[in-house]
Every structure is written in structure tokens, then in C-alpha cells.
Amino acid sequence: MNMPELRHLEYLAAIAKEGTFSAAAEALHITQPALTRMMQRLEEELGLELFERTKNRADLNEAGRLAVECAKTVLESAAQMTDRMERYRRSLTTLTIGSCAPGPTFTLIPRLTALHPEMTISSVLQQEKTLQNGLLNGAFQMIALSRPWQEKDVLCRSYVRESLMVSLPRTHPLACRKELHISDLAGLTMLLSSGLGIWQELHDKKMKDVHFIVQSDRKTLHELISASDIPNFVTNLSSQYISYVPENRVAVPLMDPEATVQFYLCAAKKHKKLLDSSTETF
């Protein structure tokens, strides 16, 4: 018995899924005669007939159903191999960083770019559980979480602290305050960036009395901030690395405990050098 070709197994699985040769051929974008020839070739490779053939139909027999089960297992393993090899290939030229909030990447991406100019630095914003799973399966070389993580073969280090501030026109009634609380924002209309990560929960649960004008484009958001009197949020990280507080505005800190988050960087032990270089000055 010869080893069957992978594409023949793919076509067999398609027949089982679609129910008929004609439907499978259409889904595979090949002709029905071509699909029939390939199944005949698969039967020759396996030394078994896989179909009960009548004048107008060809249905899977017991051997065919067993072959479909085996084919699905082989195809799943092949897909996993392809995925793992692609991740390995990318790891040679790309550092993929996951974060639960935008802030940590404001500092981390420039640092990694300077340390590894030969690499492409990619960042993804995702929920913390997804990030943890991604680190364990090799999708990320490093992740930023809002809490320490104890896991076998994973290292976790304190990284940066991010604090929310309210950017206000100097003529705004709240601009003279040295500090603010979330309750002070009730009734305000504020500009807000999308893609907040873990900060989204704070806005959803604690700021229900605030009306937000959400902008997904950062350039548009900055233009609106510069041209309007509408308050917006900044943080100690965003104001330092990606945005600014215009001269006609002041940034007043929010003092609520939930308005400050300590972030942690986590990496597999095999990436200890990467983690060390990323956190050595923090």
C-alpha cells in the first residue's frame, strides 16, 4: 500500500462533507470527472474500494467511512504542522507582542525596535486570557498583563504603571482643580479613542453618566482635540509617547484607584534575554 497524497485526503473529506461527488467538485472548484479520477487513484493507493457505486451514485462504504475519519486526523495534523512551522518562520524575523491595553506598547515597541533593528515588531491588543494562551502556544514572544501571572516555564516582571488624566481646556470649570475623581465627570461630553483594552471596562462600568464621542482614527482624534473644547483622556504614557496636551489645555489626574494600572511583562523562559532587555530600566 502506498502513502496517499494529502490532496486526495482533502478531496475525500470534501465528498463526505458535501454528500455527493458533484457538490464536492463544485466546492473544490474542479470538474467531477477529475474528482472521480483522484478518488480512483486514492483507492489504488490504499488497495481498497471506498465507495458503493451504482449507475448514478457513489456512496461511501464502510472502508470509505473509516478512511474519512483517518483523513480528518491526518489533515488536522498537517494543518497544525503548517501553523507551527509558519509561527517558527515568523519568529526568525518577527517579534509578536500581545498586550491587554495600548499603553505598555507605547514604551515597549520603540525599545524593541532600537534593540532589535533587524526584526519586525508586531503588536496585538487582546483579552488577557487570550494573551496567556497565545504565549503558551508560541503565538507571542512576550505579553503585557494587568496582573502578575504565575505559570510553569513563564517569567513575569513588573513593567510600567499607567494613570488616567483628563485633558481640559484651560477655560473649563474643572481645569483649576489639582485632581479629579470619576464622579466629577458626570454629565460631561468627552472625546474617546477606540481600542482601549482593559480600560474599556472602566468606561463601561464607572462612567455611565459620561457621553463619549468615540474615534477610531488617532489622527482624527488629535485634530478634534486641537480644534475643540471637548475634554478627553490622556495617560502618563500616551502623553509621553504618542500624543500631547496642547498648550491651551491642562491634564488633571484622576485619583480613583481604578484609574491607575500596574502592567507586567511575561515571556517564556526561553525568551528570558528578551524579557530582561525589555524591563532592565523599569
XYZ file of C-alpha atoms in Angstrom:
282
model
C 0.000 0.000 0.000
C 1.338 3.421 -0.963
C 1.090 6.507 1.221
C -1.914 8.546 -0.013
C -1.379 12.087 -1.205
C -2.604 14.833 1.094
C -4.761 16.435 -1.583
C -6.553 13.112 -2.157
C -7.444 13.040 1.539
C -8.684 16.629 1.298
C -10.939 15.668 -1.606
C -12.238 12.597 0.238
C -13.110 14.745 3.240
C -14.897 17.190 0.924
C -17.024 14.381 -0.535
C -18.006 13.280 2.982
C -18.874 16.862 3.922
C -20.792 17.789 0.761
C -22.566 14.444 0.346
C -22.084 13.937 -3.398
C -19.277 13.997 -5.947
C -20.902 16.825 -7.853
C -21.341 19.039 -4.784
C -17.784 18.299 -3.629
C -16.373 19.060 -7.089
C -18.172 22.405 -7.095
C -16.864 23.257 -3.606
C -13.336 22.280 -4.653
C -13.571 24.197 -7.935
C -12.623 21.144 -10.026
C -14.569 19.049 -12.507
C -16.476 15.981 -11.380
C -14.529 13.651 -13.742
C -11.264 14.955 -12.261
C -12.532 14.293 -8.734
C -13.622 10.790 -9.749
C -10.154 10.019 -11.143
C -8.492 11.239 -7.950
C -10.717 9.020 -5.810
C -9.887 6.071 -8.034
C -6.213 6.898 -7.512
C -6.765 7.022 -3.725
C -8.419 3.610 -3.811
C -5.396 2.270 -5.703
C -3.046 3.794 -3.117
C -4.980 2.222 -0.237
C -5.762 -1.077 -2.001
C -9.423 -0.779 -1.031
C -12.675 0.322 -2.617
C -14.084 3.276 -0.715
C -17.429 3.684 -2.484
C -20.520 1.661 -3.256
C -21.064 2.593 -6.879
C -24.365 2.464 -8.717
C -25.274 3.850 -12.092
C -25.982 7.352 -10.797
C -24.344 7.485 -7.367
C -21.209 6.643 -5.432
C -21.686 6.422 -1.662
C -19.040 5.810 0.965
C -18.860 2.210 2.136
C -17.508 1.028 5.496
C -13.893 1.317 4.328
C -14.645 4.773 2.929
C -16.117 5.993 6.203
C -13.066 4.718 8.078
C -10.825 6.426 5.520
C -12.681 9.716 6.074
C -12.081 9.513 9.842
C -8.388 8.857 9.262
C -8.187 11.590 6.628
C -9.609 14.178 9.023
C -6.986 13.244 11.620
C -4.172 13.480 9.076
C -5.446 16.783 7.704
C -5.758 18.267 11.193
C -2.190 17.188 11.992
C -0.974 18.648 8.691
C -2.722 21.939 9.466
C -1.146 22.022 12.913
C 2.269 21.358 11.414
C 1.801 24.134 8.876
C 0.700 26.534 11.615
C 3.643 25.684 13.876
C 6.184 25.956 11.091
C 4.733 29.295 9.983
C 4.984 30.582 13.549
C 8.576 29.395 13.720
C 9.372 31.071 10.393
C 7.854 34.334 11.616
C 9.725 34.072 14.911
C 13.013 34.268 12.998
C 12.160 37.699 11.629
C 9.255 38.986 13.734
C 8.688 39.692 17.415
C 4.981 39.464 18.157
C 3.908 41.255 21.317
C 0.461 40.956 22.866
C -0.993 43.491 25.281
C -4.192 43.907 27.273
C -4.045 47.697 26.801
C -2.396 50.117 24.375
C -0.228 51.860 26.993
C 2.517 49.242 27.504
C 3.174 49.087 23.765
C 3.841 52.858 23.653
C 7.069 52.239 25.565
C 7.791 48.669 24.554
C 7.661 48.914 20.748
C 10.233 51.750 20.482
C 12.536 49.919 22.897
C 12.330 46.637 20.989
C 12.802 48.432 17.681
C 16.001 50.002 18.994
C 17.265 46.746 20.499
C 16.388 44.574 17.508
C 16.560 46.718 14.337
C 16.787 43.569 12.196
C 13.379 42.332 13.396
C 9.839 43.337 12.503
C 7.934 44.265 15.677
C 4.234 43.405 15.670
C 1.745 44.156 18.459
C -1.769 42.850 19.110
C -4.408 44.078 21.580
C -6.372 41.169 23.103
C -8.059 39.971 26.282
C -5.739 38.678 28.968
C -6.821 35.027 28.820
C -6.267 35.012 25.064
C -2.837 36.540 25.585
C -1.889 33.891 28.129
C -2.967 31.073 25.832
C -1.109 32.726 22.963
C 2.109 32.940 24.960
C 1.871 29.274 25.932
C 1.314 28.103 22.359
C 4.013 30.308 20.896
C 1.857 32.920 19.160
C 3.540 35.682 21.217
C 7.114 36.136 22.339
C 6.001 38.486 25.113
C 2.725 39.773 26.578
C 1.674 42.648 28.830
C -0.885 41.872 31.548
C -2.556 43.939 34.263
C -1.653 41.464 36.993
C 1.242 39.106 37.797
C 0.997 35.635 36.275
C 2.489 32.548 37.847
C 2.841 29.744 35.305
C 5.358 26.976 34.765
C 8.070 27.949 32.268
C 6.832 31.576 32.217
C 8.688 34.570 33.631
C 6.796 37.670 34.749
C 8.260 41.089 35.576
C 6.826 44.388 36.740
C 6.891 46.836 33.826
C 5.135 50.229 33.752
C 2.368 51.979 35.634
C -0.283 53.862 33.654
C -2.527 56.544 35.141
C -5.514 58.270 33.587
C -5.713 62.041 33.345
C -8.372 64.348 31.944
C -7.220 66.840 29.317
C -9.270 70.027 29.716
C -9.304 73.454 28.044
C -7.832 75.990 30.465
C -11.181 77.793 30.489
C -13.099 74.682 31.611
C -14.593 74.877 35.143
C -12.671 71.743 36.185
C -9.315 72.942 34.807
C -8.426 74.754 38.026
C -8.595 71.537 40.038
C -5.391 69.775 41.114
C -7.062 66.375 40.951
C -10.334 64.837 39.869
C -12.454 61.786 40.558
C -14.596 59.800 38.154
C -17.728 61.188 39.793
C -16.643 64.705 38.740
C -17.031 63.732 35.086
C -20.786 63.010 35.260
C -22.671 64.921 32.581
C -19.585 65.735 30.503
C -19.190 65.042 26.798
C -15.718 63.648 26.102
C -13.667 62.538 23.127
C -12.545 58.921 23.394
C -10.272 56.651 21.390
C -11.444 53.168 20.487
C -9.344 50.077 21.206
C -8.924 50.666 24.936
C -8.313 47.088 26.067
C -8.822 46.677 29.810
C -9.604 50.397 30.174
C -12.884 49.770 28.325
C -14.381 48.103 31.391
C -13.693 51.208 33.474
C -15.513 53.405 30.975
C -18.423 50.985 30.623
C -18.993 50.393 34.341
C -17.851 53.561 36.090
C -18.599 56.286 33.540
C -22.178 55.615 32.513
C -23.067 59.270 33.121
C -20.446 60.490 30.642
C -21.275 60.907 26.954
C -18.414 59.729 24.746
C -17.669 60.647 21.142
C -15.592 57.673 20.051
C -12.942 57.990 17.338
C -11.107 55.024 15.822
C -8.624 57.098 13.814
C -5.895 58.568 16.009
C -5.092 61.418 13.627
C -8.737 62.498 13.515
C -8.924 62.310 17.290
C -5.887 64.570 17.683
C -7.328 67.060 15.212
C -10.606 67.189 17.148
C -8.720 67.675 20.411
C -6.742 70.575 18.957
C -9.746 72.228 17.314
C -12.403 71.788 20.017
C -13.093 72.466 23.693
C -14.242 68.888 24.328
C -12.354 67.136 27.161
C -10.533 63.864 26.519
C -8.433 61.299 28.356
C -4.675 61.073 28.293
C -2.336 58.960 30.380
C 1.209 59.422 31.612
C 2.245 57.007 28.826
C 0.162 58.313 25.934
C 1.096 61.941 26.593
C 4.777 60.998 26.607
C 4.916 58.723 23.578
C 2.021 59.088 21.107
C 0.017 62.236 21.821
C 0.330 65.531 23.588
C -1.571 68.005 25.683
C -1.980 71.215 23.645
C -0.794 74.464 25.207
C -4.380 75.618 25.652
C -5.174 72.564 27.800
C -4.177 71.126 31.163
C -4.041 67.468 32.215
C -5.637 66.816 35.597
C -5.046 63.378 37.180
C -7.868 61.044 38.169
C -7.315 59.877 41.746
C -9.649 56.855 41.827
C -7.710 53.615 42.470
C -9.063 52.018 39.285
C -7.672 54.912 37.224
C -4.141 53.561 37.698
C -2.938 50.162 36.473
C 0.398 48.439 37.014
C 1.365 46.354 33.985
C 3.557 43.257 33.892
C 5.558 41.737 31.060
C 5.526 37.962 30.702
C 7.596 35.710 28.451
C 8.509 32.049 28.175
C 11.730 31.167 29.985
C 13.425 30.552 26.639
C 12.893 34.269 25.912
C 14.465 35.413 29.196
C 17.030 37.622 27.424
C 14.251 39.391 25.545
C 12.347 39.983 28.789
C 15.489 41.173 30.587
C 16.348 43.679 27.870
C 12.767 44.982 27.818
C 12.495 45.583 31.555
C 16.028 46.436 32.671
C 15.361 50.161 33.153
C 11.893 49.841 34.672
